[in-house]
């Protein structure tokens, strides 16, 4: 019993740090390459995103619960239906976040109270990275679904893949091409989008 709990818990813990880890990688790289203002912008923008996506934790948890019920009943079709529903909610929610991004930006950065220069750069970061909101929330949905299927290893592997992709692209676009804040935001979005086809193939058995 304890081994079974650990088998699910340890990969789940690693998977849960996926979005914050992207921000940490960005901050670490910018700390070596950019100005204090650029670094501050990534830190401020990353904090806004972490808080924003934390509010969508229900998407992962509810998907886990409903999928676990279907899995316990050995109902594969119902499990797939739960995944489809979760992905639809994630997609619609992500698009909604993009649409209302001016309001989110105003509220988020208003609360952070950064300097004018840092806030200007952070808003640039926000405007680019928010475009990956659907992919980010879909990752939450996939994570919850895999956990409900008692498969914690697959999302853990994909989280590692996302962060490796993030590191490589950061080295190319930020360190190599000197894109700074906009490059970091672009890389974070690309890293999340890249894994979506893999998740779909594994989840739907394509």
mmCIF file with all atom_site columns, N, CA and C in Angstrom, residues 48-49 51-56 58-59 89-105 126-127 129-138 140:
data_model
loop_
_atom_site.group_PDB
_atom_site.id
_atom_site.type_symbol
_atom_site.label_atom_id
_atom_site.label_alt_id
_atom_site.label_comp_id
_atom_site.label_asym_id
_atom_site.label_entity_id
_atom_site.label_seq_id
_atom_site.pdbx_PDB_ins_code
_atom_site.Cartn_x
_atom_site.Cartn_y
_atom_site.Cartn_z
_atom_site.occupancy
_atom_site.B_iso_or_equiv
_atom_site.pdbx_formal_charge
_atom_site.auth_seq_id
_atom_site.auth_comp_id
_atom_site.auth_asym_id
_atom_site.auth_atom_id
_atom_site.pdbx_PDB_model_num
ATOM 1   N N  . UNK A 1 48  ? 2.770   36.782 -11.498 1.00 0.00 ? 48  UNK A N  1
ATOM 2   C CA . UNK A 1 48  ? 1.385   36.995 -11.937 1.00 0.00 ? 48  UNK A CA 1
ATOM 3   C C  . UNK A 1 48  ? 0.827   35.717 -12.571 1.00 0.00 ? 48  UNK A C  1
ATOM 4   N N  . UNK A 1 49  ? 1.632   35.066 -13.402 1.00 0.00 ? 49  UNK A N  1
ATOM 5   C CA . UNK A 1 49  ? 1.176   33.832 -14.045 1.00 0.00 ? 49  UNK A CA 1
ATOM 6   C C  . UNK A 1 49  ? 0.986   32.702 -13.036 1.00 0.00 ? 49  UNK A C  1
ATOM 7   N N  . UNK A 1 51  ? 0.154   32.898 -9.902  1.00 0.00 ? 51  UNK A N  1
ATOM 8   C CA . UNK A 1 51  ? -1.086  33.143 -9.159  1.00 0.00 ? 51  UNK A CA 1
ATOM 9   C C  . UNK A 1 51  ? -2.300  32.889 -10.052 1.00 0.00 ? 51  UNK A C  1
ATOM 10  N N  . UNK A 1 52  ? -2.212  33.346 -11.287 1.00 0.00 ? 52  UNK A N  1
ATOM 11  C CA . UNK A 1 52  ? -3.326  33.190 -12.228 1.00 0.00 ? 52  UNK A CA 1
ATOM 12  C C  . UNK A 1 52  ? -3.649  31.716 -12.465 1.00 0.00 ? 52  UNK A C  1
ATOM 13  N N  . UNK A 1 53  ? -2.635  30.924 -12.746 1.00 0.00 ? 53  UNK A N  1
ATOM 14  C CA . UNK A 1 53  ? -2.874  29.513 -13.052 1.00 0.00 ? 53  UNK A CA 1
ATOM 15  C C  . UNK A 1 53  ? -3.187  28.695 -11.803 1.00 0.00 ? 53  UNK A C  1
ATOM 16  N N  . UNK A 1 54  ? -2.731  29.164 -10.655 1.00 0.00 ? 54  UNK A N  1
ATOM 17  C CA . UNK A 1 54  ? -3.087  28.486 -9.407  1.00 0.00 ? 54  UNK A CA 1
ATOM 18  C C  . UNK A 1 54  ? -4.605  28.497 -9.222  1.00 0.00 ? 54  UNK A C  1
ATOM 19  N N  . UNK A 1 55  ? -5.238  29.560 -9.695  1.00 0.00 ? 55  UNK A N  1
ATOM 20  C CA . UNK A 1 55  ? -6.688  29.661 -9.582  1.00 0.00 ? 55  UNK A CA 1
ATOM 21  C C  . UNK A 1 55  ? -7.434  28.633 -10.410 1.00 0.00 ? 55  UNK A C  1
ATOM 22  N N  . UNK A 1 56  ? -6.737  27.994 -11.336 1.00 0.00 ? 56  UNK A N  1
ATOM 23  C CA . UNK A 1 56  ? -7.366  26.966 -12.164 1.00 0.00 ? 56  UNK A CA 1
ATOM 24  C C  . UNK A 1 56  ? -7.001  25.560 -11.686 1.00 0.00 ? 56  UNK A C  1
ATOM 25  N N  . UNK A 1 58  ? -8.660  23.788 -9.843  1.00 0.00 ? 58  UNK A N  1
ATOM 26  C CA . UNK A 1 58  ? -9.870  22.956 -9.853  1.00 0.00 ? 58  UNK A CA 1
ATOM 27  C C  . UNK A 1 58  ? -9.944  22.093 -11.109 1.00 0.00 ? 58  UNK A C  1
ATOM 28  N N  . UNK A 1 59  ? -9.381  22.590 -12.206 1.00 0.00 ? 59  UNK A N  1
ATOM 29  C CA . UNK A 1 59  ? -9.449  21.854 -13.465 1.00 0.00 ? 59  UNK A CA 1
ATOM 30  C C  . UNK A 1 59  ? -8.721  20.522 -13.349 1.00 0.00 ? 59  UNK A C  1
ATOM 31  N N  . UNK A 1 89  ? -12.972 22.557 -21.539 1.00 0.00 ? 89  UNK A N  1
ATOM 32  C CA . UNK A 1 89  ? -13.013 23.614 -20.514 1.00 0.00 ? 89  UNK A CA 1
ATOM 33  C C  . UNK A 1 89  ? -11.693 24.386 -20.500 1.00 0.00 ? 89  UNK A C  1
ATOM 34  N N  . UNK A 1 90  ? -10.586 23.657 -20.599 1.00 0.00 ? 90  UNK A N  1
ATOM 35  C CA . UNK A 1 90  ? -9.267  24.291 -20.594 1.00 0.00 ? 90  UNK A CA 1
ATOM 36  C C  . UNK A 1 90  ? -9.093  25.203 -21.803 1.00 0.00 ? 90  UNK A C  1
ATOM 37  N N  . UNK A 1 91  ? -9.518  24.726 -22.960 1.00 0.00 ? 91  UNK A N  1
ATOM 38  C CA . UNK A 1 91  ? -9.370  25.518 -24.184 1.00 0.00 ? 91  UNK A CA 1
ATOM 39  C C  . UNK A 1 91  ? -10.198 26.797 -24.115 1.00 0.00 ? 91  UNK A C  1
ATOM 40  N N  . UNK A 1 92  ? -11.451 26.662 -23.715 1.00 0.00 ? 92  UNK A N  1
ATOM 41  C CA . UNK A 1 92  ? -12.332 27.835 -23.619 1.00 0.00 ? 92  UNK A CA 1
ATOM 42  C C  . UNK A 1 92  ? -11.813 28.813 -22.567 1.00 0.00 ? 92  UNK A C  1
ATOM 43  N N  . UNK A 1 93  ? -11.376 28.277 -21.431 1.00 0.00 ? 93  UNK A N  1
ATOM 44  C CA . UNK A 1 93  ? -10.853 29.136 -20.362 1.00 0.00 ? 93  UNK A CA 1
ATOM 45  C C  . UNK A 1 93  ? -9.586  29.854 -20.811 1.00 0.00 ? 93  UNK A C  1
ATOM 46  N N  . UNK A 1 94  ? -8.721  29.131 -21.519 1.00 0.00 ? 94  UNK A N  1
ATOM 47  C CA . UNK A 1 94  ? -7.486  29.736 -22.008 1.00 0.00 ? 94  UNK A CA 1
ATOM 48  C C  . UNK A 1 94  ? -7.754  30.860 -22.992 1.00 0.00 ? 94  UNK A C  1
ATOM 49  N N  . UNK A 1 95  ? -8.698  30.629 -23.898 1.00 0.00 ? 95  UNK A N  1
ATOM 50  C CA . UNK A 1 95  ? -9.065  31.676 -24.859 1.00 0.00 ? 95  UNK A CA 1
ATOM 51  C C  . UNK A 1 95  ? -9.662  32.877 -24.133 1.00 0.00 ? 95  UNK A C  1
ATOM 52  N N  . UNK A 1 96  ? -10.470 32.601 -23.106 1.00 0.00 ? 96  UNK A N  1
ATOM 53  C CA . UNK A 1 96  ? -11.067 33.685 -22.321 1.00 0.00 ? 96  UNK A CA 1
ATOM 54  C C  . UNK A 1 96  ? -9.986  34.527 -21.638 1.00 0.00 ? 96  UNK A C  1
ATOM 55  N N  . UNK A 1 97  ? -8.948  33.873 -21.141 1.00 0.00 ? 97  UNK A N  1
ATOM 56  C CA . UNK A 1 97  ? -7.849  34.609 -20.506 1.00 0.00 ? 97  UNK A CA 1
ATOM 57  C C  . UNK A 1 97  ? -7.149  35.523 -21.509 1.00 0.00 ? 97  UNK A C  1
ATOM 58  N N  . UNK A 1 98  ? -6.991  35.033 -22.729 1.00 0.00 ? 98  UNK A N  1
ATOM 59  C CA . UNK A 1 98  ? -6.367  35.862 -23.764 1.00 0.00 ? 98  UNK A CA 1
ATOM 60  C C  . UNK A 1 98  ? -7.232  37.087 -24.059 1.00 0.00 ? 98  UNK A C  1
ATOM 61  N N  . UNK A 1 99  ? -8.538  36.865 -24.127 1.00 0.00 ? 99  UNK A N  1
ATOM 62  C CA . UNK A 1 99  ? -9.465  37.956 -24.445 1.00 0.00 ? 99  UNK A CA 1
ATOM 63  C C  . UNK A 1 99  ? -9.457  39.029 -23.360 1.00 0.00 ? 99  UNK A C  1
ATOM 64  N N  . UNK A 1 100 ? -9.427  38.598 -22.099 1.00 0.00 ? 100 UNK A N  1
ATOM 65  C CA . UNK A 1 100 ? -9.511  39.568 -20.991 1.00 0.00 ? 100 UNK A CA 1
ATOM 66  C C  . UNK A 1 100 ? -8.134  39.947 -20.455 1.00 0.00 ? 100 UNK A C  1
ATOM 67  N N  . UNK A 1 101 ? -7.088  39.671 -21.219 1.00 0.00 ? 101 UNK A N  1
ATOM 68  C CA . UNK A 1 101 ? -5.741  39.942 -20.726 1.00 0.00 ? 101 UNK A CA 1
ATOM 69  C C  . UNK A 1 101 ? -5.499  41.399 -20.331 1.00 0.00 ? 101 UNK A C  1
ATOM 70  N N  . UNK A 1 102 ? -6.117  42.397 -20.980 1.00 0.00 ? 102 UNK A N  1
ATOM 71  C CA . UNK A 1 102 ? -5.889  43.771 -20.508 1.00 0.00 ? 102 UNK A CA 1
ATOM 72  C C  . UNK A 1 102 ? -6.328  43.977 -19.057 1.00 0.00 ? 102 UNK A C  1
ATOM 73  N N  . UNK A 1 103 ? -7.449  43.359 -18.697 1.00 0.00 ? 103 UNK A N  1
ATOM 74  C CA . UNK A 1 103 ? -7.941  43.482 -17.321 1.00 0.00 ? 103 UNK A CA 1
ATOM 75  C C  . UNK A 1 103 ? -7.015  42.735 -16.364 1.00 0.00 ? 103 UNK A C  1
ATOM 76  N N  . UNK A 1 104 ? -6.624  41.523 -16.750 1.00 0.00 ? 104 UNK A N  1
ATOM 77  C CA . UNK A 1 104 ? -5.720  40.737 -15.905 1.00 0.00 ? 104 UNK A CA 1
ATOM 78  C C  . UNK A 1 104 ? -4.400  41.465 -15.702 1.00 0.00 ? 104 UNK A C  1
ATOM 79  N N  . UNK A 1 105 ? -3.904  42.051 -16.770 1.00 0.00 ? 105 UNK A N  1
ATOM 80  C CA . UNK A 1 105 ? -2.641  42.782 -16.694 1.00 0.00 ? 105 UNK A CA 1
ATOM 81  C C  . UNK A 1 105 ? -2.763  43.988 -15.770 1.00 0.00 ? 105 UNK A C  1
ATOM 82  N N  . UNK A 1 126 ? 4.098   39.449 -20.329 1.00 0.00 ? 126 UNK A N  1
ATOM 83  C CA . UNK A 1 126 ? 2.743   38.947 -20.092 1.00 0.00 ? 126 UNK A CA 1
ATOM 84  C C  . UNK A 1 126 ? 1.971   38.810 -21.402 1.00 0.00 ? 126 UNK A C  1
ATOM 85  N N  . UNK A 1 127 ? 2.059   39.827 -22.265 1.00 0.00 ? 127 UNK A N  1
ATOM 86  C CA . UNK A 1 127 ? 1.288   39.820 -23.513 1.00 0.00 ? 127 UNK A CA 1
ATOM 87  C C  . UNK A 1 127 ? 1.678   38.657 -24.425 1.00 0.00 ? 127 UNK A C  1
ATOM 88  N N  . UNK A 1 129 ? 3.378   35.666 -23.302 1.00 0.00 ? 129 UNK A N  1
ATOM 89  C CA . UNK A 1 129 ? 3.206   34.362 -22.656 1.00 0.00 ? 129 UNK A CA 1
ATOM 90  C C  . UNK A 1 129 ? 1.738   33.997 -22.449 1.00 0.00 ? 129 UNK A C  1
ATOM 91  N N  . UNK A 1 130 ? 0.858   34.989 -22.333 1.00 0.00 ? 130 UNK A N  1
ATOM 92  C CA . UNK A 1 130 ? -0.562  34.695 -22.117 1.00 0.00 ? 130 UNK A CA 1
ATOM 93  C C  . UNK A 1 130 ? -1.153  33.970 -23.321 1.00 0.00 ? 130 UNK A C  1
ATOM 94  N N  . UNK A 1 131 ? -0.512  34.093 -24.482 1.00 0.00 ? 131 UNK A N  1
ATOM 95  C CA . UNK A 1 131 ? -1.003  33.406 -25.681 1.00 0.00 ? 131 UNK A CA 1
ATOM 96  C C  . UNK A 1 131 ? -0.917  31.889 -25.541 1.00 0.00 ? 131 UNK A C  1
ATOM 97  N N  . UNK A 1 132 ? -0.113  31.424 -24.597 1.00 0.00 ? 132 UNK A N  1
ATOM 98  C CA . UNK A 1 132 ? 0.003   29.983 -24.346 1.00 0.00 ? 132 UNK A CA 1
ATOM 99  C C  . UNK A 1 132 ? -0.944  29.524 -23.240 1.00 0.00 ? 132 UNK A C  1
ATOM 100 N N  . UNK A 1 133 ? -1.868  30.385 -22.826 1.00 0.00 ? 133 UNK A N  1
ATOM 101 C CA . UNK A 1 133 ? -2.799  30.017 -21.750 1.00 0.00 ? 133 UNK A CA 1
ATOM 102 C C  . UNK A 1 133 ? -3.601  28.752 -22.070 1.00 0.00 ? 133 UNK A C  1
ATOM 103 N N  . UNK A 1 134 ? -4.141  28.608 -23.291 1.00 0.00 ? 134 UNK A N  1
ATOM 104 C CA . UNK A 1 134 ? -4.863  27.363 -23.581 1.00 0.00 ? 134 UNK A CA 1
ATOM 105 C C  . UNK A 1 134 ? -3.985  26.122 -23.408 1.00 0.00 ? 134 UNK A C  1
ATOM 106 N N  . UNK A 1 135 ? -2.740  26.192 -23.875 1.00 0.00 ? 135 UNK A N  1
ATOM 107 C CA . UNK A 1 135 ? -1.828  25.047 -23.748 1.00 0.00 ? 135 UNK A CA 1
ATOM 108 C C  . UNK A 1 135 ? -1.507  24.767 -22.287 1.00 0.00 ? 135 UNK A C  1
ATOM 109 N N  . UNK A 1 136 ? -1.350  25.820 -21.496 1.00 0.00 ? 136 UNK A N  1
ATOM 110 C CA . UNK A 1 136 ? -1.043  25.646 -20.077 1.00 0.00 ? 136 UNK A CA 1
ATOM 111 C C  . UNK A 1 136 ? -2.190  24.966 -19.341 1.00 0.00 ? 136 UNK A C  1
ATOM 112 N N  . UNK A 1 137 ? -3.404  25.432 -19.594 1.00 0.00 ? 137 UNK A N  1
ATOM 113 C CA . UNK A 1 137 ? -4.564  24.846 -18.918 1.00 0.00 ? 137 UNK A CA 1
ATOM 114 C C  . UNK A 1 137 ? -4.857  23.438 -19.432 1.00 0.00 ? 137 UNK A C  1
ATOM 115 N N  . UNK A 1 138 ? -4.583  23.200 -20.693 1.00 0.00 ? 138 UNK A N  1
ATOM 116 C CA . UNK A 1 138 ? -4.744  21.840 -21.219 1.00 0.00 ? 138 UNK A CA 1
ATOM 117 C C  . UNK A 1 138 ? -3.737  20.887 -20.576 1.00 0.00 ? 138 UNK A C  1
ATOM 118 N N  . UNK A 1 140 ? -2.790  21.171 -17.493 1.00 0.00 ? 140 UNK A N  1
ATOM 119 C CA . UNK A 1 140 ? -3.425  20.881 -16.208 1.00 0.00 ? 140 UNK A CA 1
ATOM 120 C C  . UNK A 1 140 ? -4.462  19.765 -16.358 1.00 0.00 ? 140 UNK A C  1
#
